[in-house]
Amino acid sequence: MSRRTDDRKTRKPARPSSGRSTQPTLADERSAAQAGAAERKAAAQARLDERFGDDTPGSALIVASWVAAAAVTLTGLAGWAFGGPFEIAALIVSLVLFFAGMVICTIGFVVAASRSRRDQLDLGRLALLTGVAPRRVRNSLFGALVVQIIGGLVPAIATKGLELDFGTLVPLVGVGLIFWWGAAYGDFPPRPELAR
């Protein structure tokens, strides 16, 4: 065995210097990232406040979402409590709202497709309205969606018949209206090639 190989085996690793390293630690990087995220969030909120202010565009879409929530909840509860013709009424309302939801989703898609020619749309922010809609709009649209889900699900679970099960299809209206609002009124940046 050569002496060179023996030296490699017996050599101890070098000790780190006693001075502090100039490289940032993981905690430093994390705090810098959190500070940057907080700054970006504050800037986005300021941009939304400047763009929308106290104005709420698309309020008809918000009202329509709450009307659908009230309709499915009230007819579902009436069908559950009284049965008979009220169950049939709940079935009809649920099917009408489901088919309306399909039309609304299609309209939202068409509006998004036409707007994507001039603005840089992002599907995640379009569907969840994060960073593109004021908080009051997000809360209202998603609140109506939650009421539609609960209003359709509770009567469906509580009864043995199938008439009230169709209420679980109604939240398609809420999803479609969220998508339509984001496509029509969301604050998206212009496409880079058009911004020049």
PDB file of C-alpha atoms in Angstrom:
ATOM      1  CA  MET A   1       0.000   0.000   0.000  1.00  0.00           C
ATOM      2  CA  SER A   2       1.396   3.347  -0.881  1.00  0.00           C
ATOM      3  CA  ARG A   3       1.989   6.111   1.561  1.00  0.00           C
ATOM      4  CA  ARG A   4      -0.345   8.450  -0.307  1.00  0.00           C
ATOM      5  CA  THR A   5      -3.367   6.154   0.283  1.00  0.00           C
ATOM      6  CA  ASP A   6      -2.500   5.835   3.974  1.00  0.00           C
ATOM      7  CA  ASP A   7      -2.419   9.617   4.340  1.00  0.00           C
ATOM      8  CA  ARG A   8      -5.930   9.938   2.952  1.00  0.00           C
ATOM      9  CA  LYS A   9      -7.319   7.412   5.381  1.00  0.00           C
ATOM     10  CA  THR A  10      -5.726   8.909   8.461  1.00  0.00           C
ATOM     11  CA  ARG A  11      -6.285  12.548   7.609  1.00  0.00           C
ATOM     12  CA  LYS A  12      -8.847  14.272   9.788  1.00  0.00           C
ATOM     13  CA  PRO A  13     -11.376  16.576   8.214  1.00  0.00           C
ATOM     14  CA  ALA A  14     -10.627  20.242   8.520  1.00  0.00           C
ATOM     15  CA  ARG A  15     -12.396  22.029  11.340  1.00  0.00           C
ATOM     16  CA  PRO A  16     -14.653  24.878  10.453  1.00  0.00           C
ATOM     17  CA  SER A  17     -13.285  28.286  11.251  1.00  0.00           C
ATOM     18  CA  SER A  18     -14.258  29.733  14.585  1.00  0.00           C
ATOM     19  CA  GLY A  19     -15.643  32.911  12.968  1.00  0.00           C
ATOM     20  CA  ARG A  20     -19.242  33.176  11.816  1.00  0.00           C
ATOM     21  CA  SER A  21     -19.949  32.101   8.293  1.00  0.00           C
ATOM     22  CA  THR A  22     -20.914  34.805   5.822  1.00  0.00           C
ATOM     23  CA  GLN A  23     -23.586  32.586   4.309  1.00  0.00           C
ATOM     24  CA  PRO A  24     -27.108  33.158   5.630  1.00  0.00           C
ATOM     25  CA  THR A  25     -28.608  30.482   7.821  1.00  0.00           C
ATOM     26  CA  LEU A  26     -31.843  28.709   7.032  1.00  0.00           C
ATOM     27  CA  ALA A  27     -33.639  30.851   9.616  1.00  0.00           C
ATOM     28  CA  ASP A  28     -32.324  34.028   7.945  1.00  0.00           C
ATOM     29  CA  GLU A  29     -33.516  32.832   4.553  1.00  0.00           C
ATOM     30  CA  ARG A  30     -36.928  31.920   5.952  1.00  0.00           C
ATOM     31  CA  SER A  31     -37.413  35.288   7.648  1.00  0.00           C
ATOM     32  CA  ALA A  32     -36.352  37.101   4.470  1.00  0.00           C
ATOM     33  CA  ALA A  33     -38.823  35.040   2.434  1.00  0.00           C
ATOM     34  CA  GLN A  34     -41.624  35.755   4.921  1.00  0.00           C
ATOM     35  CA  ALA A  35     -40.834  39.467   4.877  1.00  0.00           C
ATOM     36  CA  GLY A  36     -40.880  39.436   1.077  1.00  0.00           C
ATOM     37  CA  ALA A  37     -44.198  37.580   1.056  1.00  0.00           C
ATOM     38  CA  ALA A  38     -45.695  40.075   3.504  1.00  0.00           C
ATOM     39  CA  GLU A  39     -44.514  42.973   1.327  1.00  0.00           C
ATOM     40  CA  ARG A  40     -45.968  41.369  -1.806  1.00  0.00           C
ATOM     41  CA  LYS A  41     -49.263  40.716  -0.029  1.00  0.00           C
ATOM     42  CA  ALA A  42     -49.464  44.319   1.203  1.00  0.00           C
ATOM     43  CA  ALA A  43     -48.647  45.622  -2.286  1.00  0.00           C
ATOM     44  CA  ALA A  44     -51.311  43.376  -3.833  1.00  0.00           C
ATOM     45  CA  GLN A  45     -53.886  44.536  -1.281  1.00  0.00           C
ATOM     46  CA  ALA A  46     -52.994  48.185  -1.958  1.00  0.00           C
ATOM     47  CA  ARG A  47     -53.345  47.544  -5.704  1.00  0.00           C
ATOM     48  CA  LEU A  48     -56.773  45.950  -5.174  1.00  0.00           C
ATOM     49  CA  ASP A  49     -57.889  48.814  -2.922  1.00  0.00           C
ATOM     50  CA  GLU A  50     -56.748  51.319  -5.548  1.00  0.00           C
ATOM     51  CA  ARG A  51     -58.491  49.476  -8.374  1.00  0.00           C
ATOM     52  CA  PHE A  52     -61.775  48.626  -6.665  1.00  0.00           C
ATOM     53  CA  GLY A  53     -62.013  51.018  -3.697  1.00  0.00           C
ATOM     54  CA  ASP A  54     -65.489  50.786  -2.184  1.00  0.00           C
ATOM     55  CA  ASP A  55     -66.980  49.856  -5.555  1.00  0.00           C
ATOM     56  CA  THR A  56     -68.118  46.261  -6.054  1.00  0.00           C
ATOM     57  CA  PRO A  57     -68.244  45.389  -9.740  1.00  0.00           C
ATOM     58  CA  GLY A  58     -70.278  42.373 -10.741  1.00  0.00           C
ATOM     59  CA  SER A  59     -72.695  42.724  -7.854  1.00  0.00           C
ATOM     60  CA  ALA A  60     -75.393  41.038  -9.976  1.00  0.00           C
ATOM     61  CA  LEU A  61     -73.272  37.872 -10.040  1.00  0.00           C
ATOM     62  CA  ILE A  62     -72.899  37.994  -6.262  1.00  0.00           C
ATOM     63  CA  VAL A  63     -76.649  38.467  -5.790  1.00  0.00           C
ATOM     64  CA  ALA A  64     -77.364  35.587  -8.201  1.00  0.00           C
ATOM     65  CA  SER A  65     -75.114  33.318  -6.154  1.00  0.00           C
ATOM     66  CA  TRP A  66     -76.995  34.156  -2.965  1.00  0.00           C
ATOM     67  CA  VAL A  67     -80.369  33.711  -4.699  1.00  0.00           C
ATOM     68  CA  ALA A  68     -79.316  30.213  -5.796  1.00  0.00           C
ATOM     69  CA  ALA A  69     -78.147  29.469  -2.249  1.00  0.00           C
ATOM     70  CA  ALA A  70     -81.467  30.609  -0.783  1.00  0.00           C
ATOM     71  CA  ALA A  71     -83.492  28.697  -3.382  1.00  0.00           C
ATOM     72  CA  VAL A  72     -81.761  25.355  -2.861  1.00  0.00           C
ATOM     73  CA  THR A  73     -81.750  25.723   0.915  1.00  0.00           C
ATOM     74  CA  LEU A  74     -85.391  26.755   1.280  1.00  0.00           C
ATOM     75  CA  THR A  75     -86.811  24.223  -1.181  1.00  0.00           C
ATOM     76  CA  GLY A  76     -84.600  21.477   0.236  1.00  0.00           C
ATOM     77  CA  LEU A  77     -85.690  22.180   3.793  1.00  0.00           C
ATOM     78  CA  ALA A  78     -89.355  22.401   2.737  1.00  0.00           C
ATOM     79  CA  GLY A  79     -89.053  19.097   0.884  1.00  0.00           C
ATOM     80  CA  TRP A  80     -87.404  17.502   3.899  1.00  0.00           C
ATOM     81  CA  ALA A  81     -89.961  18.859   6.380  1.00  0.00           C
ATOM     82  CA  PHE A  82     -93.193  18.429   4.407  1.00  0.00           C
ATOM     83  CA  GLY A  83     -92.388  15.886   1.668  1.00  0.00           C
ATOM     84  CA  GLY A  84     -94.733  15.180  -1.253  1.00  0.00           C
ATOM     85  CA  PRO A  85     -95.109  18.124  -3.633  1.00  0.00           C
ATOM     86  CA  PHE A  86     -92.393  20.072  -1.835  1.00  0.00           C
ATOM     87  CA  GLU A  87     -89.888  17.337  -2.716  1.00  0.00           C
ATOM     88  CA  ILE A  88     -90.911  17.606  -6.368  1.00  0.00           C
ATOM     89  CA  ALA A  89     -90.527  21.406  -6.196  1.00  0.00           C
ATOM     90  CA  ALA A  90     -87.056  20.968  -4.682  1.00  0.00           C
ATOM     91  CA  LEU A  91     -86.171  18.508  -7.455  1.00  0.00           C
ATOM     92  CA  ILE A  92     -87.271  20.944 -10.168  1.00  0.00           C
ATOM     93  CA  VAL A  93     -85.435  23.883  -8.569  1.00  0.00           C
ATOM     94  CA  SER A  94     -82.280  21.792  -8.185  1.00  0.00           C
ATOM     95  CA  LEU A  95     -82.316  20.627 -11.810  1.00  0.00           C
ATOM     96  CA  VAL A  96     -83.018  24.127 -13.135  1.00  0.00           C
ATOM     97  CA  LEU A  97     -80.143  25.518 -11.069  1.00  0.00           C
ATOM     98  CA  PHE A  98     -77.835  22.693 -12.178  1.00  0.00           C
ATOM     99  CA  PHE A  99     -78.485  23.368 -15.859  1.00  0.00           C
ATOM    100  CA  ALA A 100     -78.175  27.108 -15.215  1.00  0.00           C
ATOM    101  CA  GLY A 101     -74.828  26.347 -13.562  1.00  0.00           C
ATOM    102  CA  MET A 102     -73.626  24.578 -16.700  1.00  0.00           C
ATOM    103  CA  VAL A 103     -74.575  27.608 -18.801  1.00  0.00           C
ATOM    104  CA  ILE A 104     -72.918  29.954 -16.293  1.00  0.00           C
ATOM    105  CA  CYS A 105     -69.694  27.908 -16.345  1.00  0.00           C
ATOM    106  CA  THR A 106     -69.686  28.066 -20.142  1.00  0.00           C
ATOM    107  CA  ILE A 107     -70.181  31.837 -20.087  1.00  0.00           C
ATOM    108  CA  GLY A 108     -67.352  32.183 -17.567  1.00  0.00           C
ATOM    109  CA  PHE A 109     -65.087  30.104 -19.786  1.00  0.00           C
ATOM    110  CA  VAL A 110     -65.914  32.200 -22.872  1.00  0.00           C
ATOM    111  CA  VAL A 111     -65.313  35.448 -20.964  1.00  0.00           C
ATOM    112  CA  ALA A 112     -61.983  34.094 -19.669  1.00  0.00           C
ATOM    113  CA  ALA A 113     -60.934  32.979 -23.152  1.00  0.00           C
ATOM    114  CA  SER A 114     -61.670  36.373 -24.677  1.00  0.00           C
ATOM    115  CA  ARG A 115     -59.965  38.238 -21.849  1.00  0.00           C
ATOM    116  CA  SER A 116     -56.868  36.034 -22.031  1.00  0.00           C
ATOM    117  CA  ARG A 117     -56.014  37.699 -25.345  1.00  0.00           C
ATOM    118  CA  ARG A 118     -55.184  40.953 -23.589  1.00  0.00           C
ATOM    119  CA  ASP A 119     -54.515  39.941 -19.967  1.00  0.00           C
ATOM    120  CA  GLN A 120     -52.351  37.263 -18.392  1.00  0.00           C
ATOM    121  CA  LEU A 121     -54.939  35.047 -16.695  1.00  0.00           C
ATOM    122  CA  ASP A 122     -53.941  32.423 -14.171  1.00  0.00           C
ATOM    123  CA  LEU A 123     -56.343  29.514 -13.673  1.00  0.00           C
ATOM    124  CA  GLY A 124     -55.635  29.137  -9.957  1.00  0.00           C
ATOM    125  CA  ARG A 125     -56.237  32.793  -9.188  1.00  0.00           C
ATOM    126  CA  LEU A 126     -59.190  32.832 -11.584  1.00  0.00           C
ATOM    127  CA  ALA A 127     -60.944  29.991  -9.770  1.00  0.00           C
ATOM    128  CA  LEU A 128     -59.999  31.002  -6.210  1.00  0.00           C
ATOM    129  CA  LEU A 129     -59.932  34.799  -6.710  1.00  0.00           C
ATOM    130  CA  THR A 130     -56.700  35.068  -4.695  1.00  0.00           C
ATOM    131  CA  GLY A 131     -55.030  38.395  -5.261  1.00  0.00           C
ATOM    132  CA  VAL A 132     -57.449  39.424  -8.011  1.00  0.00           C
ATOM    133  CA  ALA A 133     -60.619  40.293  -6.070  1.00  0.00           C
ATOM    134  CA  PRO A 134     -61.354  42.357  -2.967  1.00  0.00           C
ATOM    135  CA  ARG A 135     -61.795  40.359   0.206  1.00  0.00           C
ATOM    136  CA  ARG A 136     -65.475  41.297   0.483  1.00  0.00           C
ATOM    137  CA  VAL A 137     -66.163  39.816  -2.979  1.00  0.00           C
ATOM    138  CA  ARG A 138     -64.275  36.594  -2.202  1.00  0.00           C
ATOM    139  CA  ASN A 139     -66.011  36.204   1.148  1.00  0.00           C
ATOM    140  CA  SER A 140     -69.444  36.787  -0.357  1.00  0.00           C
ATOM    141  CA  LEU A 141     -69.040  34.451  -3.345  1.00  0.00           C
ATOM    142  CA  PHE A 142     -67.421  31.665  -1.348  1.00  0.00           C
ATOM    143  CA  GLY A 143     -69.929  32.146   1.486  1.00  0.00           C
ATOM    144  CA  ALA A 144     -72.778  31.644  -0.983  1.00  0.00           C
ATOM    145  CA  LEU A 145     -71.011  28.550  -2.334  1.00  0.00           C
ATOM    146  CA  VAL A 146     -70.747  27.080   1.179  1.00  0.00           C
ATOM    147  CA  VAL A 147     -74.456  27.744   1.777  1.00  0.00           C
ATOM    148  CA  GLN A 148     -75.273  26.045  -1.547  1.00  0.00           C
ATOM    149  CA  ILE A 149     -73.215  22.999  -0.565  1.00  0.00           C
ATOM    150  CA  ILE A 150     -74.761  22.718   2.897  1.00  0.00           C
ATOM    151  CA  GLY A 151     -78.271  23.568   1.657  1.00  0.00           C
ATOM    152  CA  GLY A 152     -78.075  20.830  -0.954  1.00  0.00           C
ATOM    153  CA  LEU A 153     -76.283  18.238   1.136  1.00  0.00           C
ATOM    154  CA  VAL A 154     -78.207  18.295   4.425  1.00  0.00           C
ATOM    155  CA  PRO A 155     -81.673  17.509   2.968  1.00  0.00           C
ATOM    156  CA  ALA A 156     -80.114  14.862   0.700  1.00  0.00           C
ATOM    157  CA  ILE A 157     -78.546  13.118   3.685  1.00  0.00           C
ATOM    158  CA  ALA A 158     -81.612  13.485   5.913  1.00  0.00           C
ATOM    159  CA  THR A 159     -84.125  11.824   3.559  1.00  0.00           C
ATOM    160  CA  LYS A 160     -84.460   8.367   2.069  1.00  0.00           C
ATOM    161  CA  GLY A 161     -85.953   9.443  -1.272  1.00  0.00           C
ATOM    162  CA  LEU A 162     -83.954  10.528  -4.280  1.00  0.00           C
ATOM    163  CA  GLU A 163     -85.783  13.787  -4.998  1.00  0.00           C
ATOM    164  CA  LEU A 164     -83.678  15.882  -2.630  1.00  0.00           C
ATOM    165  CA  ASP A 165     -80.385  14.299  -3.708  1.00  0.00           C
ATOM    166  CA  PHE A 166     -80.313  16.531  -6.767  1.00  0.00           C
ATOM    167  CA  GLY A 167     -79.665  19.519  -4.500  1.00  0.00           C
ATOM    168  CA  THR A 168     -76.048  18.381  -4.354  1.00  0.00           C
ATOM    169  CA  LEU A 169     -75.671  19.481  -8.009  1.00  0.00           C
ATOM    170  CA  VAL A 170     -76.566  23.111  -7.300  1.00  0.00           C
ATOM    171  CA  PRO A 171     -73.079  24.271  -6.162  1.00  0.00           C
ATOM    172  CA  LEU A 172     -72.118  24.254  -9.843  1.00  0.00           C
ATOM    173  CA  VAL A 173     -73.912  27.620  -9.952  1.00  0.00           C
ATOM    174  CA  GLY A 174     -71.638  29.016  -7.242  1.00  0.00           C
ATOM    175  CA  VAL A 175     -68.491  27.670  -8.878  1.00  0.00           C
ATOM    176  CA  GLY A 176     -69.551  29.067 -12.251  1.00  0.00           C
ATOM    177  CA  LEU A 177     -70.329  32.498 -10.805  1.00  0.00           C
ATOM    178  CA  ILE A 178     -66.953  32.631  -9.051  1.00  0.00           C
ATOM    179  CA  PHE A 179     -65.239  31.757 -12.330  1.00  0.00           C
ATOM    180  CA  TRP A 180     -67.337  34.282 -14.276  1.00  0.00           C
ATOM    181  CA  TRP A 181     -66.636  37.072 -11.762  1.00  0.00           C
ATOM    182  CA  GLY A 182     -62.905  36.378 -11.868  1.00  0.00           C
ATOM    183  CA  ALA A 183     -62.865  36.307 -15.665  1.00  0.00           C
ATOM    184  CA  ALA A 184     -64.882  39.493 -16.044  1.00  0.00           C
ATOM    185  CA  TYR A 185     -63.657  41.667 -13.172  1.00  0.00           C
ATOM    186  CA  GLY A 186     -60.501  40.111 -11.690  1.00  0.00           C
ATOM    187  CA  ASP A 187     -57.371  42.272 -11.494  1.00  0.00           C
ATOM    188  CA  PHE A 188     -54.957  40.489 -13.835  1.00  0.00           C
ATOM    189  CA  PRO A 189     -51.830  42.066 -15.351  1.00  0.00           C
ATOM    190  CA  PRO A 190     -51.692  42.759 -19.091  1.00  0.00           C
ATOM    191  CA  ARG A 191     -49.912  40.257 -21.322  1.00  0.00           C
ATOM    192  CA  PRO A 192     -46.180  41.052 -21.549  1.00  0.00           C
ATOM    193  CA  GLU A 193     -46.192  41.468 -25.328  1.00  0.00           C
ATOM    194  CA  LEU A 194     -49.065  43.973 -25.075  1.00  0.00           C
ATOM    195  CA  ALA A 195     -47.539  45.935 -22.183  1.00  0.00           C
ATOM    196  CA  ARG A 196     -44.723  47.297 -24.367  1.00  0.00           C
TER     197      ARG A 196
END
